[in-house]
Amino acid sequence: AEAARHFRKCAELIESDLYSWEMLAMACRAMGDADGVREAAESLHKHAAEAVERDSSNCSAFGRGGNALVMLGDIDRAKDWIDRALLIDPDNLDIRYNFACTLINHSGDLELIFEILDYVFARSVGSIVRRADLDPDLDRIRDHPHFQEIYAAALERLAKLDAEAAERLKG
């Protein structure tokens, strides 16, 4: 509730701050405030659309706008927004990961969720995989066999990369 209050204040002070709108929606979801989620997602999408209108190469605005559309239940349009973000920055694993997390919490499309996470976990060289065990957004799928498989494979891959880096430092 305290975080929601602060993010709401930030969003009121700087309405174009997409991050604050997105974090407000997440805080409202955590509190079970469906109306708050909808209001924040509507504002997030409105301001993301304005940002994209000003700068059609704004990858972050496309990504956050896509997440807002998921929260509003418009998965098909959300996919279009994410696709546009990835045309701008195809290697952006954070956009993909955040989209998957939003889908986990606002949709039941496991096929799409795992398609995205398969891609991300196979390519992340650290930060996304290393924080996955702490990310509450993944709690709904954490016990799913497919998640456990791709997460274990990603951890194994990172351990190997870490060992190789340690060897290079020795040599």
PDB file of C-alpha atoms in Angstrom:
ATOM      1  CA  ALA A   1       0.000   0.000   0.000  1.00  0.00           C
ATOM      2  CA  GLU A   2       2.857   2.357   0.815  1.00  0.00           C
ATOM      3  CA  ALA A   3       4.551   1.641  -2.516  1.00  0.00           C
ATOM      4  CA  ALA A   4       1.260   2.230  -4.352  1.00  0.00           C
ATOM      5  CA  ARG A   5       0.879   5.581  -2.599  1.00  0.00           C
ATOM      6  CA  HIS A   6       4.396   6.639  -3.640  1.00  0.00           C
ATOM      7  CA  PHE A   7       4.050   5.450  -7.229  1.00  0.00           C
ATOM      8  CA  ARG A   8       0.674   7.197  -7.500  1.00  0.00           C
ATOM      9  CA  LYS A   9       2.289  10.434  -6.291  1.00  0.00           C
ATOM     10  CA  CYS A  10       5.131  10.041  -8.812  1.00  0.00           C
ATOM     11  CA  ALA A  11       2.644   9.395 -11.618  1.00  0.00           C
ATOM     12  CA  GLU A  12       0.610  12.447 -10.612  1.00  0.00           C
ATOM     13  CA  LEU A  13       3.716  14.650 -10.549  1.00  0.00           C
ATOM     14  CA  ILE A  14       5.054  13.408 -13.902  1.00  0.00           C
ATOM     15  CA  GLU A  15       2.184  11.850 -15.842  1.00  0.00           C
ATOM     16  CA  SER A  16       4.493  10.809 -18.683  1.00  0.00           C
ATOM     17  CA  ASP A  17       6.608   8.651 -16.314  1.00  0.00           C
ATOM     18  CA  LEU A  18       5.707   5.214 -17.677  1.00  0.00           C
ATOM     19  CA  TYR A  19       7.690   3.399 -15.010  1.00  0.00           C
ATOM     20  CA  SER A  20       5.599   4.877 -12.192  1.00  0.00           C
ATOM     21  CA  TRP A  21       2.326   3.925 -13.889  1.00  0.00           C
ATOM     22  CA  GLU A  22       3.569   0.383 -14.464  1.00  0.00           C
ATOM     23  CA  MET A  23       4.824   0.011 -10.886  1.00  0.00           C
ATOM     24  CA  LEU A  24       1.533   1.449  -9.586  1.00  0.00           C
ATOM     25  CA  ALA A  25      -0.360  -1.218 -11.540  1.00  0.00           C
ATOM     26  CA  MET A  26       1.900  -3.911 -10.078  1.00  0.00           C
ATOM     27  CA  ALA A  27       1.455  -2.588  -6.539  1.00  0.00           C
ATOM     28  CA  CYS A  28      -2.318  -2.533  -7.014  1.00  0.00           C
ATOM     29  CA  ARG A  29      -2.211  -6.124  -8.287  1.00  0.00           C
ATOM     30  CA  ALA A  30      -0.230  -7.172  -5.226  1.00  0.00           C
ATOM     31  CA  MET A  31      -2.922  -5.606  -3.031  1.00  0.00           C
ATOM     32  CA  GLY A  32      -5.744  -7.278  -4.972  1.00  0.00           C
ATOM     33  CA  ASP A  33      -7.048  -3.899  -6.175  1.00  0.00           C
ATOM     34  CA  ALA A  34      -8.441  -4.773  -9.626  1.00  0.00           C
ATOM     35  CA  ASP A  35      -9.867  -1.282 -10.148  1.00  0.00           C
ATOM     36  CA  GLY A  36      -6.499   0.251  -9.304  1.00  0.00           C
ATOM     37  CA  VAL A  37      -4.762  -2.067 -11.759  1.00  0.00           C
ATOM     38  CA  ARG A  38      -7.212  -1.112 -14.514  1.00  0.00           C
ATOM     39  CA  GLU A  39      -6.877   2.632 -13.842  1.00  0.00           C
ATOM     40  CA  ALA A  40      -3.075   2.482 -13.751  1.00  0.00           C
ATOM     41  CA  ALA A  41      -2.931   0.280 -16.865  1.00  0.00           C
ATOM     42  CA  GLU A  42      -5.239   2.633 -18.758  1.00  0.00           C
ATOM     43  CA  SER A  43      -3.045   5.607 -17.839  1.00  0.00           C
ATOM     44  CA  LEU A  44       0.093   3.635 -18.646  1.00  0.00           C
ATOM     45  CA  HIS A  45      -1.205   2.737 -22.084  1.00  0.00           C
ATOM     46  CA  LYS A  46      -2.400   6.281 -22.777  1.00  0.00           C
ATOM     47  CA  HIS A  47       0.978   7.765 -21.914  1.00  0.00           C
ATOM     48  CA  ALA A  48       2.871   4.996 -23.747  1.00  0.00           C
ATOM     49  CA  ALA A  49       0.819   5.737 -26.877  1.00  0.00           C
ATOM     50  CA  GLU A  50       1.654   9.429 -26.529  1.00  0.00           C
ATOM     51  CA  ALA A  51       5.356   8.598 -26.136  1.00  0.00           C
ATOM     52  CA  VAL A  52       5.281   6.405 -29.234  1.00  0.00           C
ATOM     53  CA  GLU A  53       3.511   9.152 -31.157  1.00  0.00           C
ATOM     54  CA  ARG A  54       6.342  11.545 -30.239  1.00  0.00           C
ATOM     55  CA  ASP A  55       9.083   8.980 -30.920  1.00  0.00           C
ATOM     56  CA  SER A  56       8.257   5.885 -32.945  1.00  0.00           C
ATOM     57  CA  SER A  57      11.603   4.344 -31.961  1.00  0.00           C
ATOM     58  CA  ASN A  58      10.826   4.347 -28.222  1.00  0.00           C
ATOM     59  CA  CYS A  59      11.280   0.663 -27.441  1.00  0.00           C
ATOM     60  CA  SER A  60      10.491   1.101 -23.754  1.00  0.00           C
ATOM     61  CA  ALA A  61       7.172   2.824 -24.499  1.00  0.00           C
ATOM     62  CA  PHE A  62       6.178  -0.021 -26.818  1.00  0.00           C
ATOM     63  CA  GLY A  63       7.146  -2.580 -24.178  1.00  0.00           C
ATOM     64  CA  ARG A  64       5.345  -0.852 -21.324  1.00  0.00           C
ATOM     65  CA  GLY A  65       2.339  -0.149 -23.546  1.00  0.00           C
ATOM     66  CA  GLY A  66       2.219  -3.836 -24.420  1.00  0.00           C
ATOM     67  CA  ASN A  67       2.292  -4.747 -20.740  1.00  0.00           C
ATOM     68  CA  ALA A  68      -0.565  -2.305 -20.098  1.00  0.00           C
ATOM     69  CA  LEU A  69      -2.610  -3.985 -22.812  1.00  0.00           C
ATOM     70  CA  VAL A  70      -2.050  -7.380 -21.179  1.00  0.00           C
ATOM     71  CA  MET A  71      -3.297  -5.946 -17.886  1.00  0.00           C
ATOM     72  CA  LEU A  72      -6.350  -4.655 -19.736  1.00  0.00           C
ATOM     73  CA  GLY A  73      -6.995  -8.094 -21.251  1.00  0.00           C
ATOM     74  CA  ASP A  74      -6.093  -7.226 -24.857  1.00  0.00           C
ATOM     75  CA  ILE A  75      -3.431  -9.872 -25.495  1.00  0.00           C
ATOM     76  CA  ASP A  76      -3.529  -9.660 -29.305  1.00  0.00           C
ATOM     77  CA  ARG A  77      -2.833  -5.924 -29.347  1.00  0.00           C
ATOM     78  CA  ALA A  78      -0.231  -6.417 -26.616  1.00  0.00           C
ATOM     79  CA  LYS A  79       1.639  -8.886 -28.831  1.00  0.00           C
ATOM     80  CA  ASP A  80       1.641  -6.301 -31.631  1.00  0.00           C
ATOM     81  CA  TRP A  81       3.136  -3.689 -29.305  1.00  0.00           C
ATOM     82  CA  ILE A  82       5.804  -6.097 -28.086  1.00  0.00           C
ATOM     83  CA  ASP A  83       6.581  -7.132 -31.657  1.00  0.00           C
ATOM     84  CA  ARG A  84       7.091  -3.461 -32.519  1.00  0.00           C
ATOM     85  CA  ALA A  85       9.385  -3.024 -29.501  1.00  0.00           C
ATOM     86  CA  LEU A  86      11.428  -6.013 -30.618  1.00  0.00           C
ATOM     87  CA  LEU A  87      11.704  -4.673 -34.163  1.00  0.00           C
ATOM     88  CA  ILE A  88      13.478  -1.695 -32.612  1.00  0.00           C
ATOM     89  CA  ASP A  89      15.619  -3.738 -30.223  1.00  0.00           C
ATOM     90  CA  PRO A  90      15.450  -7.457 -31.059  1.00  0.00           C
ATOM     91  CA  ASP A  91      18.074  -8.383 -28.449  1.00  0.00           C
ATOM     92  CA  ASN A  92      16.213  -6.772 -25.549  1.00  0.00           C
ATOM     93  CA  LEU A  93      15.717  -9.657 -23.141  1.00  0.00           C
ATOM     94  CA  ASP A  94      14.249  -7.389 -20.455  1.00  0.00           C
ATOM     95  CA  ILE A  95      11.297  -6.423 -22.690  1.00  0.00           C
ATOM     96  CA  ARG A  96      10.622 -10.105 -23.353  1.00  0.00           C
ATOM     97  CA  TYR A  97      11.023 -11.125 -19.707  1.00  0.00           C
ATOM     98  CA  ASN A  98       8.783  -8.336 -18.403  1.00  0.00           C
ATOM     99  CA  PHE A  99       6.146  -9.239 -20.982  1.00  0.00           C
ATOM    100  CA  ALA A 100       6.250 -12.878 -19.840  1.00  0.00           C
ATOM    101  CA  CYS A 101       5.904 -11.789 -16.196  1.00  0.00           C
ATOM    102  CA  THR A 102       2.919  -9.602 -17.052  1.00  0.00           C
ATOM    103  CA  LEU A 103       1.345 -12.481 -18.966  1.00  0.00           C
ATOM    104  CA  ILE A 104       1.880 -14.805 -16.001  1.00  0.00           C
ATOM    105  CA  ASN A 105      -0.076 -12.485 -13.743  1.00  0.00           C
ATOM    106  CA  HIS A 106      -2.795 -11.400 -16.166  1.00  0.00           C
ATOM    107  CA  SER A 107      -3.304 -14.274 -18.602  1.00  0.00           C
ATOM    108  CA  GLY A 108      -3.313 -18.024 -18.731  1.00  0.00           C
ATOM    109  CA  ASP A 109      -1.420 -18.343 -22.007  1.00  0.00           C
ATOM    110  CA  LEU A 110       1.240 -20.799 -20.839  1.00  0.00           C
ATOM    111  CA  GLU A 111       2.273 -21.574 -24.407  1.00  0.00           C
ATOM    112  CA  LEU A 112       3.218 -17.948 -25.074  1.00  0.00           C
ATOM    113  CA  ILE A 113       4.730 -17.502 -21.607  1.00  0.00           C
ATOM    114  CA  PHE A 114       7.040 -20.481 -22.050  1.00  0.00           C
ATOM    115  CA  GLU A 115       7.879 -19.540 -25.629  1.00  0.00           C
ATOM    116  CA  ILE A 116       9.160 -16.210 -24.304  1.00  0.00           C
ATOM    117  CA  LEU A 117      10.912 -17.633 -21.246  1.00  0.00           C
ATOM    118  CA  ASP A 118      12.561 -20.377 -23.325  1.00  0.00           C
ATOM    119  CA  TYR A 119      14.064 -17.658 -25.510  1.00  0.00           C
ATOM    120  CA  VAL A 120      15.120 -15.434 -22.604  1.00  0.00           C
ATOM    121  CA  PHE A 121      16.566 -18.124 -20.353  1.00  0.00           C
ATOM    122  CA  ALA A 122      18.553 -19.637 -23.222  1.00  0.00           C
ATOM    123  CA  ARG A 123      20.231 -16.273 -23.905  1.00  0.00           C
ATOM    124  CA  SER A 124      20.489 -14.402 -20.609  1.00  0.00           C
ATOM    125  CA  VAL A 125      24.047 -14.196 -19.400  1.00  0.00           C
ATOM    126  CA  GLY A 126      23.150 -13.527 -15.850  1.00  0.00           C
ATOM    127  CA  SER A 127      20.900 -10.922 -14.354  1.00  0.00           C
ATOM    128  CA  ILE A 128      17.518 -12.254 -15.449  1.00  0.00           C
ATOM    129  CA  VAL A 129      18.298 -15.864 -14.597  1.00  0.00           C
ATOM    130  CA  ARG A 130      20.097 -14.987 -11.368  1.00  0.00           C
ATOM    131  CA  ARG A 131      17.138 -13.015 -10.041  1.00  0.00           C
ATOM    132  CA  ALA A 132      14.478 -15.474 -11.202  1.00  0.00           C
ATOM    133  CA  ASP A 133      14.478 -17.385  -7.922  1.00  0.00           C
ATOM    134  CA  LEU A 134      13.548 -14.152  -6.119  1.00  0.00           C
ATOM    135  CA  ASP A 135      10.994 -12.810  -8.609  1.00  0.00           C
ATOM    136  CA  PRO A 136       7.456 -13.193  -7.219  1.00  0.00           C
ATOM    137  CA  ASP A 137       6.065 -12.762 -10.740  1.00  0.00           C
ATOM    138  CA  LEU A 138       7.264 -16.287 -11.464  1.00  0.00           C
ATOM    139  CA  ASP A 139       5.555 -17.866  -8.442  1.00  0.00           C
ATOM    140  CA  ARG A 140       2.512 -18.990 -10.444  1.00  0.00           C
ATOM    141  CA  ILE A 141       4.666 -21.105 -12.780  1.00  0.00           C
ATOM    142  CA  ARG A 142       7.608 -21.948 -10.542  1.00  0.00           C
ATOM    143  CA  ASP A 143       6.374 -25.525  -9.922  1.00  0.00           C
ATOM    144  CA  HIS A 144       5.566 -26.178 -13.584  1.00  0.00           C
ATOM    145  CA  PRO A 145       7.872 -28.896 -14.990  1.00  0.00           C
ATOM    146  CA  HIS A 146       8.699 -26.838 -18.091  1.00  0.00           C
ATOM    147  CA  PHE A 147       9.768 -23.871 -15.971  1.00  0.00           C
ATOM    148  CA  GLN A 148      11.883 -26.070 -13.741  1.00  0.00           C
ATOM    149  CA  GLU A 149      13.554 -27.589 -16.808  1.00  0.00           C
ATOM    150  CA  ILE A 150      14.451 -24.302 -18.514  1.00  0.00           C
ATOM    151  CA  TYR A 151      15.492 -22.667 -15.249  1.00  0.00           C
ATOM    152  CA  ALA A 152      17.782 -25.566 -14.317  1.00  0.00           C
ATOM    153  CA  ALA A 153      19.316 -25.526 -17.812  1.00  0.00           C
ATOM    154  CA  ALA A 154      19.901 -21.764 -17.581  1.00  0.00           C
ATOM    155  CA  LEU A 155      21.539 -22.093 -14.158  1.00  0.00           C
ATOM    156  CA  GLU A 156      23.754 -24.887 -15.464  1.00  0.00           C
ATOM    157  CA  ARG A 157      24.749 -22.797 -18.476  1.00  0.00           C
ATOM    158  CA  LEU A 158      25.591 -19.836 -16.224  1.00  0.00           C
ATOM    159  CA  ALA A 159      27.624 -22.013 -13.851  1.00  0.00           C
ATOM    160  CA  LYS A 160      29.649 -23.204 -16.832  1.00  0.00           C
ATOM    161  CA  LEU A 161      30.183 -19.629 -18.035  1.00  0.00           C
ATOM    162  CA  ASP A 162      31.227 -18.585 -14.509  1.00  0.00           C
ATOM    163  CA  ALA A 163      33.698 -21.484 -14.310  1.00  0.00           C
ATOM    164  CA  GLU A 164      35.169 -20.577 -17.709  1.00  0.00           C
ATOM    165  CA  ALA A 165      35.532 -16.934 -16.660  1.00  0.00           C
ATOM    166  CA  ALA A 166      37.239 -17.974 -13.410  1.00  0.00           C
ATOM    167  CA  GLU A 167      39.669 -20.119 -15.404  1.00  0.00           C
ATOM    168  CA  ARG A 168      40.493 -17.225 -17.718  1.00  0.00           C
ATOM    169  CA  LEU A 169      41.199 -15.016 -14.698  1.00  0.00           C
ATOM    170  CA  LYS A 170      43.608 -17.631 -13.300  1.00  0.00           C
ATOM    171  CA  GLY A 171      45.448 -17.963 -16.592  1.00  0.00           C
TER     172      GLY A 171
END
